[in-house]
CSV table of C-alpha atoms and ligand atoms in Angstrom, one decimal:
chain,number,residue,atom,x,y,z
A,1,UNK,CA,5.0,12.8,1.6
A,2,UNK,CA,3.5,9.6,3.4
A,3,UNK,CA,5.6,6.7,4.0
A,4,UNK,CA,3.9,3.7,2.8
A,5,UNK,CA,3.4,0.1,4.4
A,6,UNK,CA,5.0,-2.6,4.1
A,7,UNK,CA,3.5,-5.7,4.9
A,8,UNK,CA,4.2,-9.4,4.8
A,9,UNK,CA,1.7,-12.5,4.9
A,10,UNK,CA,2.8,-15.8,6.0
A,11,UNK,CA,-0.1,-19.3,6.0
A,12,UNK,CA,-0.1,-21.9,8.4
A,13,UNK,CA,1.9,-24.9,7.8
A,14,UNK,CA,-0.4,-27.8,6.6
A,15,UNK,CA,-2.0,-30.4,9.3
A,16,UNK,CA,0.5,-33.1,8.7
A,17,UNK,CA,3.4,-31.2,7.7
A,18,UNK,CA,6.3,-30.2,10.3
A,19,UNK,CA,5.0,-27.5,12.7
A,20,UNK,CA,7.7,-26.3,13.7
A,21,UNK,CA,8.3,-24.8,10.0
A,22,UNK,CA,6.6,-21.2,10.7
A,23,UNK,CA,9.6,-20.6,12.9
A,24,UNK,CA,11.9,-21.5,10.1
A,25,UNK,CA,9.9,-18.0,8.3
A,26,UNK,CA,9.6,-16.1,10.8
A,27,UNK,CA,13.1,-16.5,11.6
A,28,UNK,CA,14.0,-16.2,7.6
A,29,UNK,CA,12.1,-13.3,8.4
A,30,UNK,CA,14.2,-11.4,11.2
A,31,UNK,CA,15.1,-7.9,10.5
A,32,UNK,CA,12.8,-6.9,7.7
A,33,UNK,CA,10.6,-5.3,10.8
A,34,UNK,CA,7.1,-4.8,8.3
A,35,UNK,CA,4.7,-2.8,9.5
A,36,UNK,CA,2.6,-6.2,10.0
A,37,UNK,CA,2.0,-9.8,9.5
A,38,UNK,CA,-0.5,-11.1,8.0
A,39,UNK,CA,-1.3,-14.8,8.6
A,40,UNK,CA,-3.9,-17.2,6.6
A,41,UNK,CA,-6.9,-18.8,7.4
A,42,UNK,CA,-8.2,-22.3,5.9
A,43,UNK,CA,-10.8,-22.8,4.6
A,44,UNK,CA,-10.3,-26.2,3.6
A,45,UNK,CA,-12.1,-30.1,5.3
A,46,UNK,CA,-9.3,-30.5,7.3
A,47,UNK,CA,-8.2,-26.8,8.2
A,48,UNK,CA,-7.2,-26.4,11.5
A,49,UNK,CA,-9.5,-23.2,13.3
A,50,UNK,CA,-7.0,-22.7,16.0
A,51,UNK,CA,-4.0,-22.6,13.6
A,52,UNK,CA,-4.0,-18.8,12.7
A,53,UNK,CA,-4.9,-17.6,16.2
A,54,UNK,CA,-1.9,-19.6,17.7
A,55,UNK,CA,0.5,-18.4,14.5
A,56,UNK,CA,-0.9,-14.9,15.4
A,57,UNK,CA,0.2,-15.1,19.1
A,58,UNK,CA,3.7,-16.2,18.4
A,59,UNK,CA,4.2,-13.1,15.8
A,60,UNK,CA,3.1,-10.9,18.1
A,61,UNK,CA,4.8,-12.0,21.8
A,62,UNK,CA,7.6,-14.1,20.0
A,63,UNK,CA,8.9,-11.9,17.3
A,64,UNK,CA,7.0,-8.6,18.6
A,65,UNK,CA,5.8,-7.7,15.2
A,66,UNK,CA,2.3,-6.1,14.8
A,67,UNK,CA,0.0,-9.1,13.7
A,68,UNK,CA,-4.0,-9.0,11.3
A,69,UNK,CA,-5.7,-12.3,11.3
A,70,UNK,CA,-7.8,-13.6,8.4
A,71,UNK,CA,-11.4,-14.9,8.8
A,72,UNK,CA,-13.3,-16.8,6.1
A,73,UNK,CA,-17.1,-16.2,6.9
A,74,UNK,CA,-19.1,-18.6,4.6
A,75,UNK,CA,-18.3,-21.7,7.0
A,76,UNK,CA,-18.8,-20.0,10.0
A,77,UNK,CA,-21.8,-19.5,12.2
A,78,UNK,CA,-21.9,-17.3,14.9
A,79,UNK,CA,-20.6,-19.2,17.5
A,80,UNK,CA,-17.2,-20.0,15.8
A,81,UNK,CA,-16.8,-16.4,14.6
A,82,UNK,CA,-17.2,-15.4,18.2
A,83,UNK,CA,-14.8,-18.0,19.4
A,84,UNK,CA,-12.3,-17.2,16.4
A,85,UNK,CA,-12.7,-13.2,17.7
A,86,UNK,CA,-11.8,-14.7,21.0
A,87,UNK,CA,-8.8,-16.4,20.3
A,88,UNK,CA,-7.1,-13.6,18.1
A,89,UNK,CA,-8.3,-10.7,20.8
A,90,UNK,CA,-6.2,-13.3,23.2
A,91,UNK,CA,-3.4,-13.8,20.5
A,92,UNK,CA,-3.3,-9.4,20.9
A,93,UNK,CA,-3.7,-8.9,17.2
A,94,UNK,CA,-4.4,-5.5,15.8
A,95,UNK,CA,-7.0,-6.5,13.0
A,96,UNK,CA,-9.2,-8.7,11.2
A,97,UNK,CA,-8.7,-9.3,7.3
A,98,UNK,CA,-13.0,-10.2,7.0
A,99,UNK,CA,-12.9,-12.7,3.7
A,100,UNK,CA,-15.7,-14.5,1.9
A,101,UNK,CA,-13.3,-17.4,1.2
A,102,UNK,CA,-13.4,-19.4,-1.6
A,103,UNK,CA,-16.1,-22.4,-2.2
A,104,UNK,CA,-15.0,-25.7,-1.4
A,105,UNK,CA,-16.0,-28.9,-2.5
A,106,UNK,CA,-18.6,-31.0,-0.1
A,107,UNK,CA,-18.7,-28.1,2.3
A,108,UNK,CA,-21.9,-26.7,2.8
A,109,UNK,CA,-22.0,-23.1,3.6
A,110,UNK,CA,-23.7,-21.8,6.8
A,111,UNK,CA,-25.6,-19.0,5.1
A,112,UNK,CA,-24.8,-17.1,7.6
A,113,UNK,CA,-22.5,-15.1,6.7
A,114,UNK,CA,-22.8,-15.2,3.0
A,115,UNK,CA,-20.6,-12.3,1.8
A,116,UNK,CA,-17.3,-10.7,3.5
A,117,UNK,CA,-19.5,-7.2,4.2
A,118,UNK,CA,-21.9,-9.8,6.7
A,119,UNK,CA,-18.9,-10.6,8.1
A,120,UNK,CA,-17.3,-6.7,8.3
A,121,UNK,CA,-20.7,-5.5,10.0
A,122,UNK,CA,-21.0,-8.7,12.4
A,123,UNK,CA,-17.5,-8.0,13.6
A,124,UNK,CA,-18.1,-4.0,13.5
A,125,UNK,CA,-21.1,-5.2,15.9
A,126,UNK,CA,-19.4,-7.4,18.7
A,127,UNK,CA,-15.9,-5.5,18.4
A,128,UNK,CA,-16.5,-1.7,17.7
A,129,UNK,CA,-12.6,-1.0,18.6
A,130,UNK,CA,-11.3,-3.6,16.2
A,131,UNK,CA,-9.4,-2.8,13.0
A,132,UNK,CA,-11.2,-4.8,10.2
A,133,UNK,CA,-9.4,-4.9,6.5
A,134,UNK,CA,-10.9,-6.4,3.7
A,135,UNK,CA,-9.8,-8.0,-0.1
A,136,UNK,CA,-9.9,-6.2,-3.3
A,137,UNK,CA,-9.4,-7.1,-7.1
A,138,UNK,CA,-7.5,-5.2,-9.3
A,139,UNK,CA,-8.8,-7.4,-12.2
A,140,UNK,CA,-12.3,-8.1,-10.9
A,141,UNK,CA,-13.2,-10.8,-8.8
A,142,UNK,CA,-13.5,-14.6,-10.9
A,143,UNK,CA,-17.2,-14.8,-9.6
A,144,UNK,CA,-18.1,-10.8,-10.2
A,145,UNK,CA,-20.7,-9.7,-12.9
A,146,UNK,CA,-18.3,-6.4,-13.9
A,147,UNK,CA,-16.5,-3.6,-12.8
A,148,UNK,CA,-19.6,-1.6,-11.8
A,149,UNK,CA,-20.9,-3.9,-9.4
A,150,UNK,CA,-17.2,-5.3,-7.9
A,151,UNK,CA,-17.0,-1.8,-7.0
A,152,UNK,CA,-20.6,-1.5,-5.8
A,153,UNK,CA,-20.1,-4.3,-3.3
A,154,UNK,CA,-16.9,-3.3,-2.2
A,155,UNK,CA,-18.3,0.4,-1.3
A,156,UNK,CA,-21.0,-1.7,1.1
A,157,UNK,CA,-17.6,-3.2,2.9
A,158,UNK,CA,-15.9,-0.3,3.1
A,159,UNK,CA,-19.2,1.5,4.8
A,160,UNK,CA,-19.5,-1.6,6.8
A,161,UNK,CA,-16.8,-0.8,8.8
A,162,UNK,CA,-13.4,-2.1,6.8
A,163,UNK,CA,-10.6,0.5,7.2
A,164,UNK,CA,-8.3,-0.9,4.7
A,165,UNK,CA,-8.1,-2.6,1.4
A,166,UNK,CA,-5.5,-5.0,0.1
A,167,UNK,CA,-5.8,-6.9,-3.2
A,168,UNK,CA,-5.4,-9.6,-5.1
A,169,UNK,CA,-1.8,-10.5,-6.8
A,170,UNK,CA,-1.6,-8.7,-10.0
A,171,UNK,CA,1.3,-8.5,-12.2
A,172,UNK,CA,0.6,-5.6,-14.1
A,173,UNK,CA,1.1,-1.5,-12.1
A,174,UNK,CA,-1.5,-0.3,-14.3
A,175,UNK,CA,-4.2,-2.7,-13.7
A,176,UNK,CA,-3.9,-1.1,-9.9
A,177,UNK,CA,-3.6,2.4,-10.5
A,178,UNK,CA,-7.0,1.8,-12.7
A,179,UNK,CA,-8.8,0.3,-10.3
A,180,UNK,CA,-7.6,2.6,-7.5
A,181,UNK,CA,-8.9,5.4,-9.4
A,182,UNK,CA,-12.0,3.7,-10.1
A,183,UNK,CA,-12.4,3.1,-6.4
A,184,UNK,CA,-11.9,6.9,-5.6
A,185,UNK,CA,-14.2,7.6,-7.7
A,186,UNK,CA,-16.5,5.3,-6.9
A,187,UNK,CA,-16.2,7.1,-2.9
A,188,UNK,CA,-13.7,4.0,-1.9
A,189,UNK,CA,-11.2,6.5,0.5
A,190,UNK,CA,-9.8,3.9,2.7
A,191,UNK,CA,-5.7,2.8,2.2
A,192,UNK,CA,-5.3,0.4,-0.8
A,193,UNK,CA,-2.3,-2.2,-0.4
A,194,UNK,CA,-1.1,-3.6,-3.2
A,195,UNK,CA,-0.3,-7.6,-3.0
A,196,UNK,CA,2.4,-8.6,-4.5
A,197,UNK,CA,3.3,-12.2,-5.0
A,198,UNK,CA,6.8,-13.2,-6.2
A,199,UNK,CA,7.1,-15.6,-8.8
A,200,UNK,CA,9.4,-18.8,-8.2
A,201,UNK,CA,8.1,-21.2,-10.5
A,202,UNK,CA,6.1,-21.6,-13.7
A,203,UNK,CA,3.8,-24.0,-12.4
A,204,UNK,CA,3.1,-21.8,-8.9
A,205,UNK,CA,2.3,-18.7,-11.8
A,206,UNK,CA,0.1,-20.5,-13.7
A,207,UNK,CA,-2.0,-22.1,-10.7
A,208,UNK,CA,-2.2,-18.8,-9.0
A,209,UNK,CA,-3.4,-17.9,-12.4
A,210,UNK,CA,-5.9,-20.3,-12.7
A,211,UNK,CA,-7.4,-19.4,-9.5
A,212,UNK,CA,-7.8,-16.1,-9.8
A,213,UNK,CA,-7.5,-14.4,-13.2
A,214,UNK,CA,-4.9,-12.4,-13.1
A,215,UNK,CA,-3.7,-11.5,-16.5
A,216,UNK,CA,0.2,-12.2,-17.1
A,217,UNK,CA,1.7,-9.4,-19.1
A,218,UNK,CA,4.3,-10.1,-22.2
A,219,UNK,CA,7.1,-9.6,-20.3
A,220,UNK,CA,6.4,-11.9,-17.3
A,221,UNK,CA,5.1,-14.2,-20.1
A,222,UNK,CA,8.6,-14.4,-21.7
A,223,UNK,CA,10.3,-14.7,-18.7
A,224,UNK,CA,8.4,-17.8,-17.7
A,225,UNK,CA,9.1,-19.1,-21.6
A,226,UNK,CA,12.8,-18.7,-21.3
A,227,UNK,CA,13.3,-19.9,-17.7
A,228,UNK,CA,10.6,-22.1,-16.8
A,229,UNK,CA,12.5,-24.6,-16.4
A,230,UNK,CA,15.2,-23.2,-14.9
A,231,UNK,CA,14.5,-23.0,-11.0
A,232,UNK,CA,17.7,-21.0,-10.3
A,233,UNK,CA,17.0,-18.4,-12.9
A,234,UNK,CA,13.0,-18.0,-12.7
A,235,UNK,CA,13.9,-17.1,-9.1
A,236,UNK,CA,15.6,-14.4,-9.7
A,237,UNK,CA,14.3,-13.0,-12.5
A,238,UNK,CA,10.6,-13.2,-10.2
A,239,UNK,CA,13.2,-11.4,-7.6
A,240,UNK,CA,13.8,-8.9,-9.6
A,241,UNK,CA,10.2,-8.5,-11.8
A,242,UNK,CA,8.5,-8.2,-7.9
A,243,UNK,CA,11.2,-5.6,-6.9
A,244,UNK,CA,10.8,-3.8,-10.3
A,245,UNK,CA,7.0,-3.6,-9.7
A,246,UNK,CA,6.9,-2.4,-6.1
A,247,UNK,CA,9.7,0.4,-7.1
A,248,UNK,CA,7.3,1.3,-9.5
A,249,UNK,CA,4.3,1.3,-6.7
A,250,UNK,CA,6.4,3.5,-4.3
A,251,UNK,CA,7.5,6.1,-7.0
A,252,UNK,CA,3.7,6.4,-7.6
A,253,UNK,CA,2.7,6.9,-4.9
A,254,UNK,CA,0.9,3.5,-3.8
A,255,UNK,CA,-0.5,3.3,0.1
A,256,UNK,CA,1.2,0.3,1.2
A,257,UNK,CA,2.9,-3.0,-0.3
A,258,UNK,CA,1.8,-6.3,0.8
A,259,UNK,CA,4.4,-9.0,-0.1
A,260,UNK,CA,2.7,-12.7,-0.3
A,261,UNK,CA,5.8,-14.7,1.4
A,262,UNK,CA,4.5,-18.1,0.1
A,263,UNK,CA,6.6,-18.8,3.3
A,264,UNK,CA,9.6,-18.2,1.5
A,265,UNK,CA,12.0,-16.3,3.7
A,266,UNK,CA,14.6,-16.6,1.5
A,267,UNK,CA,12.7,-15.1,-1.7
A,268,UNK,CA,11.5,-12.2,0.4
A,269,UNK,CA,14.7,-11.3,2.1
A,270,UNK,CA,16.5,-10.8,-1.5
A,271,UNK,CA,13.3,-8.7,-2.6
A,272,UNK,CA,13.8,-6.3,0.5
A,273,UNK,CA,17.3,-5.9,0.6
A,274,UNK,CA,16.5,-4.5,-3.5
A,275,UNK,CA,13.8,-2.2,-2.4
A,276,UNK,CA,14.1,-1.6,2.0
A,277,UNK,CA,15.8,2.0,0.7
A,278,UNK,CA,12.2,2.8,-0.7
A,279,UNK,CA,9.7,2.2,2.3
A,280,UNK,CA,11.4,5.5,4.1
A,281,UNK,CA,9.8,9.0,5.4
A,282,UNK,CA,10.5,11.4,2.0
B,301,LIG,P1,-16.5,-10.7,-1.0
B,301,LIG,O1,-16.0,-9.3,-0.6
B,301,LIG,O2,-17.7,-11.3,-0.3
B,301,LIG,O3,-16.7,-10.7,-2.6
B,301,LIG,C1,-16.8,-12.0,-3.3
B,301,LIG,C2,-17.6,-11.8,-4.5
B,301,LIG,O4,-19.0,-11.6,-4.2
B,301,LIG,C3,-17.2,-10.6,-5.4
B,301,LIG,O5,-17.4,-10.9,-6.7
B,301,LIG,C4,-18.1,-9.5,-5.0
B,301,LIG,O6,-18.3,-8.5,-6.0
B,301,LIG,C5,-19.4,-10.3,-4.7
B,301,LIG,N1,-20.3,-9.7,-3.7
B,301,LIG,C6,-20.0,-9.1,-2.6
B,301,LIG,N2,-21.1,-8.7,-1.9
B,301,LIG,C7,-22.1,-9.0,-2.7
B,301,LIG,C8,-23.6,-8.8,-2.6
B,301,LIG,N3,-24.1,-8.2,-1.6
B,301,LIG,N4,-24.3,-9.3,-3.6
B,301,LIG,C9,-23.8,-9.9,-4.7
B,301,LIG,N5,-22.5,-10.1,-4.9
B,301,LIG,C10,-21.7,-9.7,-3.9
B,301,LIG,N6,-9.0,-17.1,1.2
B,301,LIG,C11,-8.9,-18.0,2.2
B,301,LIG,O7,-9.5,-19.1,2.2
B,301,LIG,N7,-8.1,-17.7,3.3
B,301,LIG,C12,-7.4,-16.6,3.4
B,301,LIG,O8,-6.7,-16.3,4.4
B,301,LIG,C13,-7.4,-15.6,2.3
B,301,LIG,N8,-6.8,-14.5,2.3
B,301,LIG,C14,-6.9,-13.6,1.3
B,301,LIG,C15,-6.2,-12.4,1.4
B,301,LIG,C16,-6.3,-11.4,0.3
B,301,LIG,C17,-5.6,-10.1,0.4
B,301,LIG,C18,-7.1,-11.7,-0.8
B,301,LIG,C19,-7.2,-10.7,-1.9
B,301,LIG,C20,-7.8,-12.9,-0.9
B,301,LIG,C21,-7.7,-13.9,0.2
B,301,LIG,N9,-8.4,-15.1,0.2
B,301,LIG,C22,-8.3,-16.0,1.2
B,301,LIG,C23,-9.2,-15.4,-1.0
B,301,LIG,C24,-10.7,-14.9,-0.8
B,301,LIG,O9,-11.3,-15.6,0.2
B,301,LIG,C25,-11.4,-15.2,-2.2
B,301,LIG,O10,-10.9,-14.4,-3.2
B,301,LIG,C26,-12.9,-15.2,-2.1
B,301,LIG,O11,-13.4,-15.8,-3.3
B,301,LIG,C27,-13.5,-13.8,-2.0
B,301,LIG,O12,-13.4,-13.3,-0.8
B,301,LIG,P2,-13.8,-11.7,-0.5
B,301,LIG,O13,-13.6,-11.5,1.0
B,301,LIG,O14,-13.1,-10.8,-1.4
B,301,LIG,O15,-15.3,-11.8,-0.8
């Protein structure tokens, strides 16, 4: 049987807060050994476009841990995706996560790039030898039409060039064995990673929520009732309701795990030492 991936994602620190804070993660970090990092890319006013390339390089010659970028495309023009392809083939990463991004407010987009598949296929163009992955959503994106055509765009990213597939945070196993089914059928064949995202607060739930759609089942919904208040106690019970689901991903038979760190070393640590025993050649 295959031994699936495990994978962690880490985001820049913000422009005015304390740089030196990704090395507090990455060191909270040391001795999990994931099969990658992931790191972030803003898309915000203010984002910093040499932030994830530099993060990138450290992970990779600093910690010697196999590295993917992210790249938001609907800001971009060429030029800056060239440069941005630059900078990470310099940082040594081994692939591109190709995103959309999310709109923000006042930015113009460059309608270049207006869709993550322009992105895949500009990339598949000026790299040919470079892994690209790509997002997926369990529930369906916010701004999709339905099931049927979420799944018909995401078959034009795949065949763009995108090699692998992680999604969204959901918090419910069978929402993703649906849709990975759905995508099989639908000719999808490329690894699906499942994102998992931890809860530690009932405010960090409920804006992750917000954003992106994701339906909270009864029992996450009671735990955030009875300890929502408690930060000591919502932490571990979203310890133990992450380690619970990706048990449950392993035992059927999911591709990979990808844990969103929020930069929480601490969070992640405990949720590895409950499931490290899983992630082994069976
Ligand atoms: P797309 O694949 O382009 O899809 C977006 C929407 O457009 C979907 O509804 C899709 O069905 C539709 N669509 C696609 N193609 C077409 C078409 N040809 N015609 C009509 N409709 C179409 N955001 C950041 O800013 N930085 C990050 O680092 C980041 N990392 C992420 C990592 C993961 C694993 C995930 C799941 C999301 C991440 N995001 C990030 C958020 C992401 O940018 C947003 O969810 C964004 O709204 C969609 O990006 P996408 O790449 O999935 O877009």
């Amino acid at each position: 049987m295959h031994k699936p991936q495990f994978s962690l994602e880490v985001f820049p620190p913000r422009r005015n807060g304390p740089v030196g804070s990704i090395y507090d993660t990455l060191d909270g970090l040391q001795g999990i050994n994931p099969d990658f990092i992931s790191v972030t890319y803003g898309t915000g006013k203010t984002a910093d476009r040499t932030a994830t390339a530099r993060i990138c390089h450290t992970v990779r010659q600093e910690y010697n841990i196999p590295v993917v970028a992210h790249l938001t495309a609907q800001y971009l023009d060429k030029q800056q995706a060239d440069e941005a392809l630059d900078m990470f083939k310099q940082a040594g990463v081994s692939a591109v996560l190709a995103l959309r991004g999310d709109a923000v407010e006042g930015r113009e987009p460059t309608g270049v790039f207006k869709y993550a598949s322009d992105l895949v296929r500009y990339i598949r163009e000026q790299c040919p030898d470079l892994k690209i992955f790509g997002a997926c959503y369990p529930e369906v994106h916010p701004n999709s039409a339905g099931v049927v055509d979420e799944l018909r765009h995401l078959k034009t990213k795949v065949d763009a060039g995108t090699s692998n597939l992680i999604t969204q945070l959901f918090f419910d196993n069978d929402d993703f064995f649906r849709f990975v089914e759905q995508a099989r059928i639908a000719g999808i064949d490329v690894p699906i990673e499942a994102g998992i995202m931890p809860v530690t607060n009932a405010a960090q739930v409920r804006r992750m929520v917000t954003m992106c759609g994701a339906r909270i089942p009864k029992e996450l919904s009671a735990m955030l009732e009875r300890w929502g208040d408690d930060p000591d106690a919502i932490r571990q019970a979203g310890v133990l309701y992450a380690s619970q689901q990706i048990a449950d991903l392993v035992s059927r038979g999911v591709d990979g795990v990808h844990l969103y760190t929020m930069n929480h070393p601490c969070t992640t640590r405990r949720i590895w030492a409950n499931v490290s025993a899983l992630f082994k050649e069976v």
